[in-house]
Tab-separated table of C-alpha atoms in Angstrom:
chain	number	residue	atom	x	y	z
J	1	MET	CA	-19.805	3.253	7.045
J	2	LYS	CA	-17.050	0.774	6.221
J	3	GLN	CA	-14.737	2.450	8.735
J	4	PHE	CA	-17.096	1.567	11.578
J	5	ILE	CA	-17.150	-2.124	10.663
J	6	ASP	CA	-13.681	-2.195	12.220
J	7	PHE	CA	-15.279	-1.502	15.588
J	8	ILE	CA	-17.385	-4.702	15.627
J	9	PRO	CA	-14.479	-6.913	16.802
J	10	LEU	CA	-13.450	-4.182	19.256
J	11	LEU	CA	-16.923	-4.089	20.792
J	12	LEU	CA	-16.963	-7.878	21.153
J	13	PHE	CA	-13.488	-7.657	22.691
J	14	PHE	CA	-14.800	-5.098	25.192
J	15	ILE	CA	-17.841	-7.190	26.125
J	16	VAL	CA	-15.785	-10.326	26.813
J	17	PHE	CA	-13.147	-8.315	28.689
J	18	LYS	CA	-15.780	-6.930	31.058
J	19	ILE	CA	-17.135	-10.390	31.944
J	20	GLU	CA	-16.011	-11.583	35.360
J	21	PRO	CA	-13.501	-14.373	34.591
J	22	ARG	CA	-15.088	-17.792	35.009
J	23	GLU	CA	-14.661	-21.315	33.745
J	24	ILE	CA	-17.353	-22.861	31.539
J	25	GLU	CA	-17.788	-26.320	30.070
J	26	PHE	CA	-18.194	-26.457	26.288
J	27	LEU	CA	-17.733	-29.407	23.932
J	28	GLY	CA	-16.233	-31.445	26.728
J	29	GLN	CA	-13.556	-28.821	27.397
J	30	THR	CA	-13.138	-26.264	30.165
J	31	TRP	CA	-12.783	-22.702	28.894
J	32	LEU	CA	-11.902	-19.533	30.776
J	33	VAL	CA	-14.235	-16.705	29.725
J	34	GLY	CA	-13.693	-13.102	30.738
J	35	GLY	CA	-10.595	-11.013	31.175
J	36	ILE	CA	-7.923	-9.878	28.770
J	37	PHE	CA	-6.841	-13.181	27.255
J	38	SER	CA	-10.260	-14.586	26.342
J	39	ALA	CA	-11.151	-11.093	25.070
J	40	THR	CA	-8.025	-11.174	22.900
J	41	ALA	CA	-9.059	-14.561	21.505
J	42	MET	CA	-12.486	-13.057	20.720
J	43	LEU	CA	-10.823	-10.083	19.001
J	44	ILE	CA	-8.819	-12.381	16.740
J	45	ALA	CA	-11.730	-14.721	15.959
J	46	SER	CA	-14.269	-11.942	15.314
J	47	SER	CA	-11.784	-10.026	13.127
J	48	VAL	CA	-11.230	-13.121	10.983
J	49	VAL	CA	-15.005	-13.646	10.695
J	50	VAL	CA	-15.870	-9.994	9.963
J	51	TYR	CA	-13.173	-9.492	7.348
J	52	GLY	CA	-13.760	-12.981	5.976
J	53	VAL	CA	-17.414	-12.094	5.372
J	54	LEU	CA	-16.423	-8.795	3.748
J	55	PHE	CA	-13.944	-10.595	1.511
J	56	SER	CA	-16.544	-13.175	0.473
J	57	LEU	CA	-19.049	-10.406	-0.345
J	58	TYR	CA	-16.744	-8.027	-2.222
J	59	ARG	CA	-13.935	-10.416	-3.274
J	60	ARG	CA	-11.416	-7.955	-1.871
J	61	LEU	CA	-10.353	-6.120	1.248
J	62	GLU	CA	-8.956	-2.609	1.366
J	63	LYS	CA	-5.319	-2.260	2.367
J	64	ARG	CA	-6.503	-0.602	5.581
J	65	GLN	CA	-8.604	-3.658	6.406
J	66	TRP	CA	-5.771	-6.076	5.639
J	67	LEU	CA	-3.480	-4.100	7.944
J	68	THR	CA	-6.074	-4.062	10.728
J	69	LEU	CA	-6.673	-7.810	10.383
J	70	LEU	CA	-2.962	-8.655	10.333
J	71	GLY	CA	-2.412	-6.370	13.324
J	72	CYS	CA	-5.097	-8.210	15.305
J	73	ILE	CA	-3.668	-11.615	14.422
J	74	LEU	CA	-0.026	-10.629	15.050
J	75	PHE	CA	-0.357	-8.641	18.269
J	76	GLY	CA	-3.258	-10.717	19.560
J	77	GLY	CA	-1.350	-13.911	18.818
J	78	LEU	CA	1.736	-12.639	20.645
J	79	THR	CA	-0.444	-11.630	23.598
J	80	LEU	CA	-1.865	-15.149	23.861
J	81	ALA	CA	1.433	-16.907	23.191
J	82	PHE	CA	3.367	-14.994	25.861
J	83	GLN	CA	0.376	-14.313	28.146
J	84	SER	CA	1.324	-10.635	28.165
J	85	GLU	CA	-1.094	-7.824	27.356
J	86	THR	CA	1.835	-5.551	26.485
J	87	PHE	CA	1.724	-6.773	22.884
J	88	LEU	CA	-1.961	-5.923	22.546
J	89	LYS	CA	-1.334	-2.478	24.033
J	90	LEU	CA	1.124	-1.856	21.202
J	91	LYS	CA	-1.313	-2.853	18.451
J	92	SER	CA	-3.289	0.402	18.161
J	93	PRO	CA	-0.253	2.721	18.232
J	94	VAL	CA	1.660	0.665	15.670
J	95	VAL	CA	-1.313	0.215	13.300
J	96	ASN	CA	-2.288	3.903	13.546
J	97	TRP	CA	1.282	5.019	12.858
J	98	LEU	CA	1.516	2.687	9.876
J	99	PHE	CA	-1.667	4.309	8.528
J	100	ALA	CA	-0.095	7.742	9.101
J	101	LEU	CA	3.038	6.597	7.257
J	102	ALA	CA	0.929	5.387	4.323
J	103	PHE	CA	-0.802	8.782	4.050
J	104	VAL	CA	2.563	10.572	4.244
J	105	GLY	CA	4.040	8.269	1.605
J	106	SER	CA	1.181	8.978	-0.793
J	107	HIS	CA	2.496	12.554	-1.143
J	108	PHE	CA	5.622	11.117	-2.745
J	109	ILE	CA	4.391	7.870	-4.324
J	110	GLY	CA	1.657	7.964	-6.938
J	111	LYS	CA	-0.142	10.846	-8.580
J	112	GLN	CA	-2.697	11.549	-5.840
J	113	PRO	CA	-2.753	11.776	-2.044
J	114	LEU	CA	-4.215	8.646	-0.466
J	115	ILE	CA	-7.381	10.371	0.732
J	116	GLN	CA	-8.095	11.502	-2.842
J	117	ARG	CA	-7.719	7.931	-4.076
J	118	MET	CA	-10.189	6.838	-1.395
J	119	MET	CA	-12.789	9.605	-1.789
J	120	GLY	CA	-12.130	11.086	-5.221
J	121	HIS	CA	-14.865	9.001	-6.829
J	122	ALA	CA	-17.463	10.568	-4.523
J	123	ILE	CA	-16.502	14.247	-4.359
J	124	THR	CA	-14.527	16.702	-6.501
J	125	LEU	CA	-12.061	19.037	-4.801
J	126	PRO	CA	-9.017	21.035	-5.939
J	127	ASP	CA	-5.609	19.455	-5.450
J	128	LYS	CA	-4.657	21.862	-2.631
J	129	ILE	CA	-7.741	20.829	-0.623
J	130	TRP	CA	-6.965	17.134	-1.104
J	131	VAL	CA	-3.451	17.801	0.192
J	132	LYS	CA	-4.830	19.549	3.287
J	133	LEU	CA	-7.224	16.670	3.930
J	134	ASN	CA	-4.446	14.135	3.524
J	135	ILE	CA	-2.284	16.008	6.034
J	136	ALA	CA	-5.247	16.073	8.422
J	137	TRP	CA	-5.479	12.268	8.178
J	138	VAL	CA	-1.749	11.979	8.900
J	139	ALA	CA	-2.223	14.121	12.012
J	140	PHE	CA	-5.297	12.133	13.080
J	141	PHE	CA	-3.574	8.759	12.885
J	142	PHE	CA	-0.418	10.047	14.577
J	143	ILE	CA	-2.381	11.619	17.454
J	144	SER	CA	-4.641	8.581	17.754
J	145	GLY	CA	-1.644	6.270	17.998
J	146	ALA	CA	0.076	8.509	20.560
J	147	ALA	CA	-3.090	8.783	22.659
J	148	ASN	CA	-3.575	5.007	22.672
J	149	LEU	CA	0.057	4.453	23.661
J	150	PHE	CA	-0.084	7.028	26.455
J	151	VAL	CA	-3.324	5.722	27.959
J	152	ALA	CA	-2.351	2.043	27.619
J	153	PHE	CA	0.870	2.433	29.596
J	154	THR	CA	-0.218	5.210	31.973
J	155	PHE	CA	-3.826	4.460	32.905
J	156	HIS	CA	-3.970	0.668	33.106
J	157	ALA	CA	-7.468	0.605	34.645
J	158	ILE	CA	-9.138	2.330	31.688
J	159	TRP	CA	-6.970	1.457	28.690
J	160	VAL	CA	-9.454	-1.079	27.274
J	161	ASP	CA	-12.316	1.429	27.616
J	162	PHE	CA	-10.237	4.048	25.827
J	163	LYS	CA	-9.107	1.574	23.170
J	164	VAL	CA	-12.741	0.916	22.235
J	165	PHE	CA	-14.737	4.049	23.028
J	166	GLY	CA	-11.978	6.632	22.992
J	167	SER	CA	-10.963	5.544	19.505
J	168	LEU	CA	-14.597	5.561	18.376
J	169	VAL	CA	-15.197	9.070	19.733
J	170	MET	CA	-11.982	10.408	18.170
J	171	THR	CA	-12.961	8.882	14.822
J	172	LEU	CA	-16.476	10.375	14.971
J	173	ILE	CA	-15.132	13.826	15.873
J	174	PHE	CA	-12.594	13.669	13.057
J	175	PHE	CA	-15.200	12.568	10.490
J	176	ILE	CA	-17.544	15.365	11.570
J	177	GLY	CA	-14.710	17.880	11.379
J	178	GLN	CA	-13.761	16.642	7.919
J	179	GLY	CA	-17.378	16.930	6.768
J	180	VAL	CA	-17.626	20.488	8.115
J	181	PHE	CA	-14.362	21.450	6.404
J	182	ILE	CA	-15.526	20.104	3.034
J	183	ALA	CA	-18.968	21.691	3.395
J	184	ASN	CA	-17.458	25.091	4.247
J	185	TYR	CA	-15.099	24.881	1.284
J	186	ASN	CA	-17.936	23.985	-1.086
J	187	LYS	CA	-20.046	26.823	0.318
J	188	LYS	CA	-17.268	29.361	-0.222
J	189	ALA	CA	-16.496	27.984	-3.694
J	190	LEU	CA	-20.185	28.231	-4.675
J	191	ALA	CA	-20.416	31.802	-3.348
J	192	LEU	CA	-17.288	32.785	-5.282
J	193	GLU	CA	-18.661	31.174	-8.467
J	194	ASN	CA	-21.978	33.016	-8.058
J	195	LYS	CA	-20.107	36.268	-7.482
J	196	LYS	CA	-18.115	35.795	-10.677
J	197	THR	CA	-21.244	34.884	-12.625
J	198	ASN	CA	-23.235	37.866	-11.362
J	199	GLY	CA	-20.301	40.208	-11.809
J	200	GLY	CA	-19.844	39.169	-15.375
J	201	SER	CA	-23.517	39.517	-16.310
């Protein structure tokens, strides 16, 4: 569930982006609402609020959440400062590839793959299965980053839609696939255990 909290700022970004750009009066100031730059400002502000609330509730943020927040602030800030959406287009590929690098690095740093450190408290699997899952996460983040980069710089008209809903769909499909893989492994392991038990009795 925590993974989908990351999509709250993205959804707000999408909503503001889709608003027809217009000027509004607020607190004695004129503000432009709608379009990429006000949507970027919303992405930064909502990310700070969402992760700020999570930090106040749990007194910590996961490394993944810190990276996502810093990515929003850095690339969003550059987008606003230089009035160029190119920086924001680079955010998803860079952040996804940094995640992929972290999962790769966990094979060489520490005693457990990163996915095992994240999920090991909830399920028990053999080391070889954790390694396979970790590699699957590396592939997911690499492909996700590449897909975002390709769409952002090839299909300008739909890149925001893909950034929000394409990423969400890819994440859902990957989570379902991961769940099916674990369930099938557990089913086979249980059948093998029953076979050994019945054979020995």
